[in-house]
GROMACS .gro file of C-alpha atoms in nm:
model
  200
    1MET     CA    1  -7.139  -6.120   9.666
    2ILE     CA    2  -6.893  -6.304   9.441
    3ASP     CA    3  -6.883  -6.667   9.544
    4GLU     CA    4  -6.671  -6.976   9.491
    5PHE     CA    5  -6.902  -7.091   9.211
    6ALA     CA    6  -6.791  -6.790   9.004
    7LYS     CA    7  -6.428  -6.868   9.079
    8LYS     CA    8  -6.464  -7.231   8.970
    9TYR     CA    9  -6.659  -7.135   8.657
   10LEU     CA   10  -6.403  -6.877   8.544
   11HIS     CA   11  -6.110  -7.103   8.630
   12ASN     CA   12  -6.253  -7.394   8.430
   13ASP     CA   13  -6.310  -7.171   8.127
   14LEU     CA   14  -5.953  -7.043   8.153
   15ARG     CA   15  -5.820  -7.400   8.163
   16GLU     CA   16  -6.015  -7.489   7.848
   17ILE     CA   17  -5.909  -7.187   7.644
   18ARG     CA   18  -5.543  -7.239   7.739
   19LYS     CA   19  -5.558  -7.590   7.594
   20ALA     CA   20  -5.723  -7.455   7.279
   21MET     CA   21  -5.433  -7.214   7.234
   22LEU     CA   22  -5.178  -7.496   7.237
   23TRP     CA   23  -5.392  -7.711   7.009
   24LYS     CA   24  -5.365  -7.440   6.744
   25LEU     CA   25  -4.996  -7.537   6.703
   26ASP     CA   26  -5.058  -7.908   6.650
   27GLY     CA   27  -4.945  -8.046   6.318
   28LEU     CA   28  -4.779  -7.725   6.199
   29SER     CA   29  -4.421  -7.687   6.083
   30GLU     CA   30  -4.162  -7.488   6.273
   31TYR     CA   31  -4.192  -7.214   6.014
   32ASP     CA   32  -4.570  -7.198   6.021
   33VAL     CA   33  -4.596  -7.159   6.399
   34ARG     CA   34  -4.351  -6.868   6.385
   35ARG     CA   35  -4.411  -6.682   6.062
   36PRO     CA   36  -4.580  -6.342   6.064
   37LEU     CA   37  -4.930  -6.370   5.922
   38THR     CA   38  -5.046  -6.008   5.956
   39SER     CA   39  -4.890  -5.676   5.868
   40THR     CA   40  -4.792  -5.629   6.234
   41GLY     CA   41  -4.627  -5.971   6.257
   42THR     CA   42  -4.888  -6.164   6.456
   43ASN     CA   43  -4.797  -6.533   6.472
   44LEU     CA   44  -4.912  -6.840   6.662
   45LEU     CA   45  -4.606  -6.913   6.875
   46GLY     CA   46  -4.576  -6.544   6.963
   47LEU     CA   47  -4.931  -6.547   7.098
   48ILE     CA   48  -4.835  -6.835   7.331
   49LYS     CA   49  -4.521  -6.652   7.443
   50HIS     CA   50  -4.723  -6.334   7.507
   51LEU     CA   51  -4.992  -6.514   7.708
   52SER     CA   52  -4.727  -6.692   7.916
   53LEU     CA   53  -4.563  -6.367   8.014
   54TRP     CA   54  -4.878  -6.181   8.107
   55GLU     CA   55  -5.055  -6.466   8.285
   56SER     CA   56  -4.741  -6.520   8.493
   57ARG     CA   57  -4.753  -6.154   8.594
   58TYR     CA   58  -5.123  -6.137   8.665
   59PHE     CA   59  -5.133  -6.444   8.890
   60GLY     CA   60  -4.780  -6.385   9.017
   61GLU     CA   61  -4.663  -6.040   9.112
   62VAL     CA   62  -5.016  -5.896   9.133
   63PHE     CA   63  -5.074  -6.122   9.436
   64ASP     CA   64  -4.717  -6.112   9.568
   65ARG     CA   65  -4.662  -6.468   9.446
   66PRO     CA   66  -4.397  -6.409   9.176
   67PHE     CA   67  -4.342  -6.667   8.904
   68PRO     CA   68  -4.011  -6.838   8.993
   69GLU     CA   69  -3.844  -6.780   8.655
   70PRO     CA   70  -3.686  -6.460   8.520
   71LEU     CA   71  -3.925  -6.222   8.344
   72PRO     CA   72  -3.861  -5.891   8.170
   73ARG     CA   73  -3.986  -5.586   8.358
   74TRP     CA   74  -4.336  -5.483   8.254
   75ASP     CA   75  -4.223  -5.121   8.225
   76ASP     CA   76  -3.907  -5.189   8.019
   77ALA     CA   77  -3.962  -4.994   7.695
   78GLU     CA   78  -3.684  -5.184   7.516
   79GLU     CA   79  -3.857  -5.517   7.579
   80ARG     CA   80  -4.197  -5.397   7.459
   81GLY     CA   81  -4.322  -5.624   7.181
   82ALA     CA   82  -4.048  -5.886   7.229
   83ASP     CA   83  -4.307  -6.118   7.386
   84MET     CA   84  -4.506  -6.131   7.061
   85TRP     CA   85  -4.263  -6.342   6.858
   86ALA     CA   86  -4.010  -6.621   6.904
   87THR     CA   87  -3.644  -6.571   6.826
   88GLN     CA   88  -3.457  -6.831   6.624
   89HIS     CA   89  -3.292  -6.955   6.945
   90GLU     CA   90  -3.620  -7.013   7.134
   91THR     CA   91  -3.764  -7.355   7.066
   92ARG     CA   92  -4.131  -7.436   7.038
   93GLU     CA   93  -4.089  -7.673   7.333
   94GLN     CA   94  -3.931  -7.405   7.552
   95ILE     CA   95  -4.221  -7.169   7.489
   96THR     CA   96  -4.502  -7.424   7.524
   97ASP     CA   97  -4.344  -7.589   7.830
   98ARG     CA   98  -4.310  -7.249   7.998
   99TYR     CA   99  -4.679  -7.182   7.923
  100ARG     CA  100  -4.768  -7.506   8.103
  101ARG     CA  101  -4.548  -7.410   8.400
  102VAL     CA  102  -4.725  -7.073   8.410
  103TRP     CA  103  -5.059  -7.259   8.424
  104GLU     CA  104  -4.938  -7.458   8.724
  105HIS     CA  105  -4.823  -7.145   8.902
  106SER     CA  106  -5.145  -6.957   8.820
  107ASP     CA  107  -5.361  -7.250   8.922
  108ALA     CA  108  -5.181  -7.268   9.257
  109THR     CA  109  -5.252  -6.897   9.312
  110ILE     CA  110  -5.617  -6.934   9.211
  111ASN     CA  111  -5.663  -7.237   9.436
  112ALA     CA  112  -5.488  -7.076   9.732
  113LEU     CA  113  -5.679  -6.746   9.731
  114ALA     CA  114  -6.040  -6.653   9.788
  115ILE     CA  115  -6.222  -6.492   9.496
  116ASP     CA  116  -6.220  -6.155   9.674
  117SER     CA  117  -5.851  -6.168   9.773
  118PRO     CA  118  -5.682  -5.833   9.710
  119GLY     CA  119  -5.414  -5.775   9.451
  120TYR     CA  120  -5.228  -5.479   9.307
  121VAL     CA  121  -5.168  -5.414   8.934
  122PRO     CA  122  -4.914  -5.130   8.908
  123TRP     CA  123  -4.966  -5.089   8.532
  124TRP     CA  124  -5.344  -5.031   8.564
  125PRO     CA  125  -5.498  -4.687   8.625
  126ARG     CA  126  -5.701  -4.836   8.912
  127PRO     CA  127  -5.446  -5.079   9.052
  128ASN     CA  128  -5.639  -5.222   9.349
  129VAL     CA  129  -5.810  -5.542   9.236
  130MET     CA  130  -5.946  -5.874   9.355
  131LEU     CA  131  -5.873  -6.223   9.227
  132PHE     CA  132  -6.213  -6.202   9.054
  133ASN     CA  133  -6.097  -5.907   8.842
  134ILE     CA  134  -5.781  -6.086   8.736
  135LEU     CA  135  -5.963  -6.408   8.651
  136VAL     CA  136  -6.205  -6.216   8.429
  137HIS     CA  137  -5.927  -6.012   8.270
  138THR     CA  138  -5.703  -6.312   8.199
  139LEU     CA  139  -5.990  -6.519   8.060
  140THR     CA  140  -6.092  -6.228   7.836
  141GLU     CA  141  -5.736  -6.169   7.717
  142THR     CA  142  -5.674  -6.538   7.648
  143SER     CA  143  -6.006  -6.571   7.463
  144ARG     CA  144  -5.923  -6.263   7.255
  145HIS     CA  145  -5.592  -6.414   7.148
  146ALA     CA  146  -5.759  -6.751   7.087
  147GLY     CA  147  -5.975  -6.567   6.832
  148HIS     CA  148  -5.659  -6.436   6.668
  149ALA     CA  149  -5.519  -6.791   6.668
  150ASP     CA  150  -5.839  -6.921   6.507
  151ILE     CA  151  -5.798  -6.687   6.212
  152LEU     CA  152  -5.424  -6.748   6.178
  153ARG     CA  153  -5.466  -7.127   6.178
  154GLU     CA  154  -5.754  -7.111   5.933
  155HIS     CA  155  -5.533  -6.900   5.705
  156LEU     CA  156  -5.256  -7.161   5.723
  157ASP     CA  157  -5.445  -7.483   5.656
  158GLY     CA  158  -5.819  -7.429   5.694
  159SER     CA  159  -5.836  -7.584   6.042
  160THR     CA  160  -6.100  -7.440   6.272
  161GLY     CA  161  -6.244  -7.521   6.616
  162THR     CA  162  -6.112  -7.525   6.971
  163ALA     CA  163  -6.004  -7.890   6.995
  164ALA     CA  164  -5.959  -8.188   6.766
  165GLU     CA  165  -6.294  -8.339   6.864
  166TYR     CA  166  -6.480  -8.016   6.782
  167ALA     CA  167  -6.297  -7.924   6.463
  168ILE     CA  168  -6.519  -7.852   6.167
  169PRO     CA  169  -6.470  -8.130   5.908
  170LYS     CA  170  -6.233  -8.023   5.636
  171ARG     CA  171  -6.386  -7.949   5.301
  172ASP     CA  172  -6.207  -7.941   4.969
  173ALA     CA  173  -6.069  -7.627   4.807
  174ALA     CA  174  -6.357  -7.614   4.558
  175PHE     CA  175  -6.613  -7.590   4.842
  176TRP     CA  176  -6.430  -7.301   5.007
  177ALA     CA  177  -6.374  -7.123   4.676
  178ALA     CA  178  -6.749  -7.138   4.610
  179GLN     CA  179  -6.825  -7.021   4.964
  180HIS     CA  180  -6.581  -6.732   4.929
  181ALA     CA  181  -6.729  -6.632   4.592
  182MET     CA  182  -7.083  -6.638   4.731
  183ILE     CA  183  -6.990  -6.410   5.023
  184GLU     CA  184  -6.799  -6.179   4.790
  185ARG     CA  185  -7.102  -6.149   4.560
  186ALA     CA  186  -7.325  -6.063   4.856
  187ALA     CA  187  -7.077  -5.797   4.977
  188LYS     CA  188  -7.055  -5.636   4.632
  189ALA     CA  189  -7.432  -5.643   4.584
  190ALA     CA  190  -7.484  -5.473   4.921
  191ALA     CA  191  -7.223  -5.210   4.838
  192ASP     CA  192  -7.379  -5.144   4.496
  193ALA     CA  193  -7.725  -5.110   4.649
  194LYS     CA  194  -7.612  -4.866   4.916
  195PRO     CA  195  -7.285  -4.678   4.847
  196ASP     CA  196  -7.066  -4.610   5.146
  197HIS     CA  197  -7.115  -4.281   5.327
  198ILE     CA  198  -6.800  -4.139   5.479
  199GLY     CA  199  -6.828  -3.915   5.781
  200GLY     CA  200  -7.109  -3.839   6.024
   0.00000   0.00000   0.00000
């Protein structure tokens, strides 16, 4: 039996990882929060926009408690991918404030429903779910994107960690250059010792 302890535990973890996502924007310029940092365009503010949209759906329409602001349809092919980046007319504050409003709406749903309350996810192959399933899914998805944000932020200025008080102390460029060179030497030595085998 899934109990209220599980609900509280998952909910608390979700609250913490949400805050970590917003912390990843702290101290960055408008350009740096928006600019594409991978070949597919992944960027920090886009991750926040994406999480806002999907969390609002999962704790909104899945439980017949729709988020009270307009959202694109989940099955609109033309909108696909638009949630992964911020247009020039969307401000950082608009996107982060909406994320906080989504938290409030989601938290109200989580608090109002029992852990085994039924929901329906029309875009899933097995659409009948419980609040438990959605809590696990949303926590997993948010944590996955927090990992992306970790790498993006480290690429920008070397910052790591999930909150200011847990951030790894910054080291100078010489330290990281030496660390990088050491890891590169180990990778090359391993490759030289055992050449790659392609195929089964």
